[in-house]
Coordinates of C-alpha atoms in Angstrom, one line a residue:
Chain A
M1 CA 8.4 -28.1 -29.4
K2 CA 6.0 -27.1 -26.6
N3 CA 5.3 -30.8 -25.9
I4 CA 9.0 -31.5 -25.5
A5 CA 9.3 -28.7 -23.0
K6 CA 6.3 -29.9 -21.1
T7 CA 7.6 -33.5 -21.0
F8 CA 11.0 -32.2 -19.8
A9 CA 9.4 -30.1 -17.1
L10 CA 7.3 -33.1 -15.9
I11 CA 10.5 -35.3 -15.7
I12 CA 12.2 -32.6 -13.6
A13 CA 9.2 -32.3 -11.4
V14 CA 9.0 -36.0 -10.8
L15 CA 12.7 -36.2 -10.0
C16 CA 12.6 -33.3 -7.6
T17 CA 9.5 -34.5 -5.7
P18 CA 11.4 -36.5 -3.0
F19 CA 13.4 -33.5 -2.2
V20 CA 10.3 -31.4 -1.7
Q21 CA 8.7 -33.9 0.6
A22 CA 11.6 -34.6 2.8
A23 CA 14.6 -32.3 2.5
D24 CA 18.0 -33.4 3.8
T25 CA 18.5 -31.0 6.6
G26 CA 22.0 -32.0 7.6
K27 CA 22.4 -32.7 11.3
F28 CA 18.6 -32.7 11.7
G29 CA 18.2 -35.7 9.3
N30 CA 15.5 -36.1 6.7
L31 CA 12.5 -34.3 7.8
D32 CA 9.3 -33.5 6.1
Y33 CA 7.6 -30.2 6.7
E34 CA 5.4 -31.3 9.6
R35 CA 8.2 -33.1 11.4
A36 CA 10.5 -30.2 10.9
R37 CA 7.8 -27.9 12.3
W38 CA 7.7 -29.8 15.5
H39 CA 11.4 -30.2 16.0
P40 CA 12.5 -29.3 19.5
I41 CA 14.8 -26.5 18.0
H42 CA 11.6 -24.5 17.5
F43 CA 10.8 -24.5 21.2
Q44 CA 12.3 -23.4 24.5
P45 CA 14.8 -24.2 25.8
A46 CA 16.5 -25.8 22.7
I47 CA 16.0 -22.6 20.6
N48 CA 18.4 -20.8 22.9
E49 CA 21.2 -23.0 21.8
A50 CA 20.3 -22.8 18.0
T51 CA 23.0 -21.2 15.9
N52 CA 22.3 -19.2 12.8
E53 CA 23.7 -22.1 10.7
D54 CA 21.1 -24.4 12.3
C55 CA 18.2 -22.0 11.5
L56 CA 19.4 -21.3 8.0
T57 CA 19.6 -25.0 7.2
C58 CA 15.9 -24.7 6.4
H59 CA 15.2 -21.0 6.4
Q60 CA 17.9 -19.9 4.0
D61 CA 15.3 -18.3 1.8
I62 CA 15.2 -15.3 4.2
L63 CA 18.6 -14.3 3.0
Q64 CA 18.2 -15.4 -0.6
R65 CA 15.2 -13.3 -1.3
K66 CA 16.0 -9.9 -2.9
V67 CA 14.0 -6.7 -3.1
K68 CA 12.5 -5.9 -6.5
E69 CA 14.6 -3.7 -8.8
Q70 CA 11.5 -1.6 -9.2
S71 CA 8.0 -1.5 -7.9
P72 CA 5.0 -2.4 -10.2
A73 CA 4.5 1.4 -10.8
G74 CA 8.2 1.8 -11.7
V75 CA 9.7 3.2 -8.5
K76 CA 13.3 2.1 -8.6
A77 CA 14.8 0.5 -5.5
S78 CA 18.2 2.1 -6.3
E79 CA 16.7 5.6 -6.0
S80 CA 14.7 5.0 -2.9
L81 CA 15.6 5.8 0.7
A82 CA 13.4 5.4 3.8
W83 CA 13.2 8.2 6.2
Y84 CA 16.0 7.0 8.4
Q85 CA 18.2 5.8 5.6
T86 CA 19.3 9.4 5.2
L87 CA 21.6 8.8 8.1
G88 CA 25.3 9.1 7.2
V89 CA 25.9 5.5 8.4
Y90 CA 23.4 4.0 6.0
E91 CA 25.1 2.4 3.1
G92 CA 24.5 0.0 0.2
E93 CA 21.6 -0.8 -2.0
Q94 CA 18.1 -1.6 -0.7
E95 CA 18.0 -5.0 1.0
T96 CA 15.3 -7.1 2.6
F97 CA 14.7 -6.7 6.3
H98 CA 16.6 -9.9 7.3
A99 CA 19.6 -9.2 5.1
R100 CA 19.9 -5.7 6.5
H101 CA 20.1 -7.1 10.0
L102 CA 22.3 -10.1 9.3
T103 CA 24.5 -9.9 6.3
T104 CA 25.2 -6.3 5.3
P105 CA 28.7 -4.9 6.1
I106 CA 27.5 -2.5 8.8
A107 CA 25.4 -5.2 10.4
K108 CA 28.3 -7.6 10.5
D109 CA 30.6 -4.9 11.8
L110 CA 28.5 -3.4 14.6
M111 CA 26.2 -6.2 15.5
N112 CA 26.3 -9.9 16.3
L113 CA 22.7 -10.7 15.8
Q114 CA 21.6 -14.3 16.0
C115 CA 18.3 -15.6 14.8
N116 CA 17.3 -16.4 18.3
F117 CA 17.9 -12.9 19.5
C118 CA 14.4 -12.1 18.0
H119 CA 12.9 -15.6 17.5
Q120 CA 12.4 -17.2 20.9
G121 CA 10.1 -19.9 19.7
N122 CA 6.4 -20.5 19.7
D123 CA 4.0 -23.3 19.9
P124 CA 2.5 -24.1 16.5
R125 CA -0.7 -25.2 18.1
E126 CA -1.3 -21.8 19.5
E127 CA -2.2 -18.9 17.3
A128 CA -1.8 -16.7 20.3
P129 CA 0.3 -16.9 23.5
N130 CA -1.3 -19.0 26.2
N131 CA -2.5 -16.6 29.0
L132 CA -1.6 -19.2 31.6
D133 CA 1.9 -19.8 30.3
T134 CA 4.1 -18.2 33.0
N135 CA 7.2 -18.6 31.0
A136 CA 8.3 -15.7 28.8
S137 CA 6.5 -16.8 25.6
G138 CA 8.5 -14.2 23.5
F139 CA 5.7 -13.7 21.0
T140 CA 2.6 -11.6 20.8
L141 CA -0.8 -11.6 19.2
R142 CA 0.8 -10.7 15.9
K143 CA 3.8 -12.8 15.1
M144 CA 6.7 -14.8 16.4
V145 CA 8.6 -12.0 18.1
D146 CA 7.9 -9.4 20.7
P147 CA 9.0 -6.0 19.2
E148 CA 9.2 -4.4 22.7
E149 CA 12.0 -6.8 23.6
T150 CA 13.8 -6.9 20.3
C151 CA 13.2 -4.1 17.7
L152 CA 12.7 -1.4 20.3
R153 CA 16.3 -1.6 21.5
C154 CA 17.5 0.1 18.3
H155 CA 14.3 1.5 16.8
G156 CA 13.0 3.5 19.8
R157 CA 12.7 7.3 20.2
H158 CA 15.7 9.4 21.1
N159 CA 15.2 10.2 24.8
S160 CA 16.5 13.7 24.7
E161 CA 14.3 14.8 27.7
I162 CA 16.1 12.8 30.3
M163 CA 19.5 13.8 29.0
G164 CA 18.9 17.4 29.9
I165 CA 19.7 18.7 26.4
P166 CA 17.5 21.5 25.1
G167 CA 15.9 19.7 22.2
S168 CA 16.0 16.8 19.9
W169 CA 19.5 15.6 18.8
P170 CA 19.1 16.8 15.2
D171 CA 18.1 20.3 16.5
T172 CA 20.9 20.5 19.1
K173 CA 23.8 18.4 17.8
A174 CA 25.7 21.5 16.5
M175 CA 25.6 22.9 20.0
F176 CA 27.5 19.7 21.2
G177 CA 30.0 19.7 18.4
N178 CA 28.0 17.0 16.6
S179 CA 29.5 14.4 18.9
C180 CA 27.9 12.2 21.5
T181 CA 31.1 10.7 22.7
M182 CA 33.1 13.9 23.0
A183 CA 30.3 16.0 24.4
C184 CA 29.0 14.1 27.3
H185 CA 29.5 10.4 27.0
V186 CA 33.2 10.5 27.4
A187 CA 32.5 10.5 31.1
I188 CA 28.8 9.5 31.5
R189 CA 27.5 6.0 30.9
T190 CA 30.9 4.8 29.7
N191 CA 30.0 1.1 30.3
R192 CA 28.3 0.6 27.0
H193 CA 27.1 -2.2 24.7
Q194 CA 28.7 -5.0 26.7
V195 CA 26.2 -7.5 25.4
S196 CA 26.6 -10.6 23.2
Y197 CA 24.4 -9.2 20.3
L198 CA 26.6 -6.1 19.8
N199 CA 30.3 -5.6 18.9
A200 CA 31.1 -3.0 21.5
D201 CA 34.6 -2.2 20.3
A202 CA 33.5 -1.7 16.7
I203 CA 30.7 0.6 17.8
E204 CA 33.1 2.8 19.9
K205 CA 35.4 3.0 16.9
A206 CA 32.6 3.8 14.4
A207 CA 31.1 6.4 16.9
A208 CA 34.4 8.2 17.1
E209 CA 34.4 8.6 13.3
D210 CA 30.7 9.5 12.9
P211 CA 28.2 10.4 15.6
D212 CA 25.4 9.3 13.3
T213 CA 26.5 5.8 14.4
C214 CA 25.2 6.6 18.0
Y215 CA 22.2 8.5 16.9
G216 CA 21.3 5.8 14.3
C217 CA 20.3 3.3 17.0
H218 CA 19.3 5.8 19.7
G219 CA 16.6 7.7 17.8
G220 CA 17.7 8.1 14.2
R221 CA 16.1 4.9 13.1
Q222 CA 12.9 5.5 15.1
W223 CA 10.0 3.1 14.4
Y224 CA 8.3 3.5 17.8
R225 CA 7.1 6.4 19.9
I226 CA 8.7 5.2 23.2
T227 CA 12.3 4.5 24.2
Y228 CA 13.9 1.2 25.4
P229 CA 14.6 1.2 29.1
Y230 CA 18.3 0.1 28.8
P231 CA 19.9 -1.4 31.9
R232 CA 21.7 1.3 33.9
H233 CA 25.2 0.0 34.6
T234 CA 27.3 2.0 36.9
W235 CA 30.3 3.9 35.4
P236 CA 33.4 5.4 37.0
G237 CA 32.4 8.6 38.7
D238 CA 28.7 7.6 38.9
S239 CA 27.2 9.4 41.9
G240 CA 25.0 6.4 42.6
V241 CA 21.9 8.6 42.8
V242 CA 19.2 7.0 40.7
P243 CA 17.0 9.6 38.9
A244 CA 13.2 9.2 39.0
W245 CA 13.1 8.1 35.3
A246 CA 15.6 5.3 36.0
K247 CA 14.0 4.0 39.2
D248 CA 12.8 0.6 38.0
R249 CA 15.5 0.0 35.4
P250 CA 17.7 -3.1 35.8
T251 CA 21.3 -2.5 36.5
E252 CA 22.5 -5.6 34.6
S253 CA 21.8 -6.9 31.1
E254 CA 19.6 -9.9 30.7
E255 CA 21.3 -13.2 31.6
R256 CA 21.2 -14.5 28.1
F257 CA 23.0 -11.5 26.6
R258 CA 25.8 -11.2 29.2
L259 CA 29.3 -11.7 28.0
K260 CA 30.8 -14.9 29.3
Chain B
M1 CA 24.6 1.4 -15.6
T2 CA 26.4 0.8 -12.3
E3 CA 27.8 4.3 -12.4
A4 CA 24.4 5.8 -13.1
K5 CA 23.1 4.0 -10.0
K6 CA 25.8 5.4 -7.8
L7 CA 25.3 8.9 -9.1
D8 CA 21.6 8.8 -8.4
K9 CA 22.2 7.7 -4.8
E10 CA 24.9 10.3 -4.3
Q11 CA 22.5 13.0 -5.6
V12 CA 19.9 11.9 -3.1
K13 CA 22.4 12.0 -0.2
Q14 CA 23.7 15.4 -1.2
A15 CA 20.2 16.7 -1.4
V16 CA 19.4 15.3 2.0
K17 CA 22.6 16.8 3.6
R18 CA 21.5 20.2 2.5
R19 CA 18.4 19.9 4.6
K20 CA 18.3 19.6 8.3
Q21 CA 18.1 16.0 9.5
V22 CA 14.8 15.4 11.1
T23 CA 12.8 12.4 12.2
Y24 CA 9.4 11.5 10.9
A25 CA 6.7 13.8 12.3
P26 CA 3.4 11.9 12.6
V27 CA 0.4 13.2 10.7
Q28 CA -2.2 14.7 13.0
P29 CA -5.5 13.9 11.3
E30 CA -8.7 15.9 11.7
E31 CA -10.4 12.9 13.0
Q32 CA -8.9 9.4 13.9
L33 CA -11.1 6.5 12.9
G34 CA -10.5 3.3 14.7
F35 CA -12.0 -0.2 15.4
V36 CA -13.8 -1.6 18.4
H37 CA -14.0 -5.3 18.9
N38 CA -16.0 -7.2 21.6
N39 CA -13.7 -10.1 22.5
V40 CA -16.5 -11.8 24.6
D41 CA -19.4 -11.8 22.2
C42 CA -17.4 -12.6 19.0
I43 CA -18.2 -16.2 18.0
G44 CA -15.2 -16.5 15.7
C45 CA -17.1 -17.2 12.6
R46 CA -14.5 -15.4 10.5
A47 CA -17.1 -13.8 8.2
C48 CA -15.1 -10.6 8.6
E49 CA -12.0 -12.3 7.3
I50 CA -13.7 -13.8 4.3
A51 CA -15.5 -10.5 3.5
C52 CA -12.1 -8.8 3.6
K53 CA -10.5 -11.4 1.4
D54 CA -13.4 -11.1 -1.0
K55 CA -13.1 -7.3 -1.2
N56 CA -9.3 -7.4 -1.6
G57 CA -9.0 -10.4 -3.8
L58 CA -6.7 -12.2 -1.4
A59 CA -5.7 -15.9 -1.8
A60 CA -5.3 -18.2 1.2
G61 CA -2.0 -16.8 2.5
P62 CA -2.3 -13.0 3.3
R63 CA -4.8 -12.1 6.0
F64 CA -5.6 -8.4 6.3
R65 CA -7.9 -9.3 9.1
R66 CA -7.1 -12.0 11.7
V67 CA -9.5 -13.5 14.1
Q68 CA -7.4 -15.1 16.8
Y69 CA -8.7 -17.8 19.1
I70 CA -7.4 -17.7 22.7
E71 CA -8.3 -20.8 24.6
G72 CA -7.0 -22.1 27.9
G73 CA -7.6 -23.1 31.5
T74 CA -8.1 -26.4 33.3
Y75 CA -11.4 -28.0 34.1
P76 CA -13.7 -26.7 35.4
E77 CA -12.2 -23.2 34.8
V78 CA -11.8 -23.2 31.1
Y79 CA -12.2 -20.2 28.8
A80 CA -12.2 -19.2 25.2
Y81 CA -12.4 -15.8 23.5
K82 CA -11.4 -14.1 20.3
V83 CA -9.2 -11.1 19.5
N84 CA -9.8 -9.7 16.1
M85 CA -7.4 -7.3 14.5
S86 CA -6.5 -5.9 11.1
C87 CA -4.4 -2.8 10.6
N88 CA -5.0 -0.6 13.7
H89 CA -4.3 2.6 11.8
C90 CA -2.0 3.7 14.5
A91 CA -1.6 7.4 15.6
E92 CA 2.2 7.0 15.1
P93 CA 2.5 4.0 12.7
A94 CA 5.8 2.2 12.7
C95 CA 5.4 0.9 9.2
L96 CA 5.3 4.4 7.7
P97 CA 8.8 5.6 8.4
T98 CA 10.3 2.3 7.4
C99 CA 9.0 2.4 3.8
P100 CA 11.7 3.4 1.4
T101 CA 9.3 4.3 -1.5
G102 CA 6.6 6.2 0.2
A103 CA 4.1 3.5 -0.5
I104 CA 2.5 3.9 3.0
W105 CA 1.0 7.1 4.2
K106 CA -1.5 8.4 6.8
R107 CA -4.5 10.2 5.6
A108 CA -5.0 13.7 7.1
D109 CA -8.8 13.6 7.1
N110 CA -9.6 10.3 8.9
G111 CA -6.2 9.0 10.0
V112 CA -6.4 5.8 7.9
V113 CA -2.9 4.4 7.2
D114 CA -3.2 3.7 3.5
I115 CA -0.9 1.8 1.2
D116 CA -0.3 1.9 -2.5
S117 CA 1.3 -1.5 -3.2
T118 CA 2.2 -0.6 -6.7
L119 CA 5.0 1.5 -5.1
C120 CA 6.2 -1.5 -3.0
I121 CA 9.6 -3.1 -3.7
G122 CA 9.0 -6.0 -1.3
C123 CA 11.7 -5.2 1.3
R124 CA 9.3 -6.2 4.1
R125 CA 10.5 -3.7 6.6
C126 CA 7.0 -2.5 7.4
E127 CA 6.0 -6.1 8.0
A128 CA 8.7 -6.4 10.6
A129 CA 8.2 -3.0 12.2
C130 CA 4.4 -3.3 12.8
P131 CA 3.8 -4.6 16.4
F132 CA 0.4 -6.0 15.4
G133 CA 1.1 -7.9 12.2
A134 CA -0.9 -5.7 9.9
P135 CA 1.3 -5.6 6.7
Q136 CA 1.0 -8.9 4.9
F137 CA 3.5 -10.2 2.3
D138 CA 1.8 -11.7 -0.7
P139 CA 4.1 -14.4 -2.1
S140 CA 2.2 -14.5 -5.4
D141 CA 3.6 -11.1 -6.5
G142 CA 6.2 -10.4 -3.8
L143 CA 4.5 -7.3 -2.6
V144 CA 3.3 -6.2 0.8
K145 CA -0.4 -5.3 1.2
K146 CA -2.6 -4.3 4.1
C147 CA -6.0 -3.1 5.3
N148 CA -6.9 0.4 4.3
M149 CA -10.2 0.4 6.2
C150 CA -11.9 0.0 2.8
I151 CA -11.2 3.6 2.1
D152 CA -13.4 3.5 -1.0
E153 CA -16.3 2.4 1.2
L154 CA -15.6 5.1 3.7
E155 CA -15.5 7.8 1.0
A156 CA -18.9 6.4 -0.2
G157 CA -20.3 6.9 3.2
R158 CA -20.3 3.2 4.1
K159 CA -18.5 1.1 6.6
P160 CA -15.7 -1.4 5.8
Y161 CA -16.6 -4.9 4.5
C162 CA -15.5 -6.6 7.7
V163 CA -17.8 -4.5 9.8
M164 CA -20.7 -5.0 7.4
A165 CA -20.1 -8.7 7.4
C166 CA -20.1 -9.1 11.2
M167 CA -23.3 -11.0 12.0
M168 CA -22.9 -10.5 15.8
R169 CA -22.2 -6.8 15.4
V170 CA -19.1 -7.1 17.6
L171 CA -16.9 -5.3 15.2
D172 CA -17.4 -1.6 14.4
I173 CA -15.5 1.5 13.4
G174 CA -15.9 5.1 14.6
P175 CA -14.0 8.0 15.9
I176 CA -11.6 6.3 18.3
D177 CA -11.8 9.1 20.9
E178 CA -15.6 8.6 21.1
I179 CA -15.2 4.8 21.2
R180 CA -12.8 5.1 24.1
S181 CA -14.9 7.5 26.0
G182 CA -18.1 5.4 25.5
E183 CA -19.9 8.2 23.7
Y184 CA -20.0 6.3 20.4
D185 CA -23.3 4.6 19.7
T186 CA -22.4 1.0 18.6
K187 CA -23.7 -2.4 19.2
A188 CA -20.2 -3.7 19.8
I189 CA -20.2 -2.1 23.3
G190 CA -22.9 -3.5 25.5
P191 CA -24.6 -1.7 28.4
G192 CA -22.1 -1.2 31.3
E193 CA -19.1 -2.4 29.3
E194 CA -15.9 -0.4 29.2
T195 CA -13.3 -0.5 26.5
T196 CA -9.6 -1.1 27.0
R197 CA -6.5 -0.3 24.9
R198 CA -4.8 -3.6 25.6
V199 CA -5.5 -7.3 26.2
K200 CA -3.2 -10.1 27.2
G201 CA -0.7 -11.1 24.5
L202 CA -1.1 -7.8 22.6
A203 CA 2.1 -5.9 21.9
N204 CA 2.5 -2.8 24.0
P205 CA 0.1 -0.2 22.6
D206 CA 2.5 2.6 23.7
L207 CA 4.8 1.5 20.8
T208 CA 2.6 3.1 18.2
N209 CA -0.7 4.1 19.8
P210 CA -3.0 1.8 17.8
S211 CA -6.5 3.1 17.0
I212 CA -8.4 0.1 18.4
A213 CA -10.4 -0.6 21.5
F214 CA -11.5 -3.9 23.0
I215 CA -14.2 -5.2 25.2
P216 CA -11.9 -7.7 27.0
H217 CA -12.8 -11.1 28.3
S218 CA -12.2 -11.5 32.0
K219 CA -9.2 -13.8 31.3
G220 CA -7.9 -11.4 28.7
K221 CA -7.7 -8.3 31.0
V222 CA -4.4 -6.8 31.7
D223 CA -3.8 -6.2 35.4

């Protein structure tokens, strides 16, 4: 019986071999691993035009992989919450990092993240960014993205000091009726989230229902100890006076994220 | 079974609501240990990497310690140096608050950011959050693992395997404050050399305040 199973496995392996060596990657043709690795889509400027579908043609495993139901020591995923997952707007079971940012309902509702929002390409020859490369290499000495230009936008510290509120948002939110949009931001910085990687209208709607939506991305999901220097767009009633903390901030979003 | 799952999560959320919502408060250790690496004198032999793999039983994929070769320039002005990092045992680690199971924690005595991978469910958030690439996904068992500065060696009064394997003595550990101030007696810092927090290509150290200092190459200095 064992021999039959072994023979069957061998036949399957032999039949599948051509697909392993050169997968049919749709519009990219039949590429083996090395050829695919050097495809222009992995480099600037072509990567800027890559769609999620293009990337997922080969990298679909990032969405197929699931978290374990339980850890080797028996900790159940269904009973676990990270620090920031106690926010009211966190929902659903534990998911992998990529699924949480691309396919969960809240991600699809509030964001429009594309693979190339984070992945700006890198040269497979270089283990580290070339010091003489004057182009924005978009990766650091660690991996293929620069967290300061990607993750920090929504995983930075809540900058309560510059807002003139007496303490951190969790400490003071009751004082402001537990609402960012009603308390101050009904008039201040009203030109918000007008970028291609966010769904501005959906964010406004969700924020009106639950202020944790605002806090979630502005401190509630803090990974890092600094804040992201968001562009300082003007708003109706803006005095035009630039405070010291905003002196070097841009007044427009980056070109690649502007709404056309 | 599905009902039971929902009930458990609801119980957790209700328990959380009763408490005030706070963000993660970083552990303030009695002493923060950190690494120092001399980018100039490192010959890139990777003995530290192999010693680390040997100690931790790692296959070819995961690299707790990574010697990175930086080469460039045009003749006659060419250059090459190495930047060598493992986990930087940050003062405010980004990996820690992302972990849903409490598998990562910071030690209060020496500031080592430790991990118990038997608690890991493989969500890989820590891997994404770390600006320095420390947490490593092991595809053989679907778990994330990382450097814990050979905590067992530290507790036995010895230095980590990577440091002990460094034949050039360009890699060392010590109290990071003393390393940065130049008070720490180590072969990794030569006479007249000064350490820096950042070298070219490194993610912004302000993100997490990593416990590492470098002796930078002239081409790796950040202006």
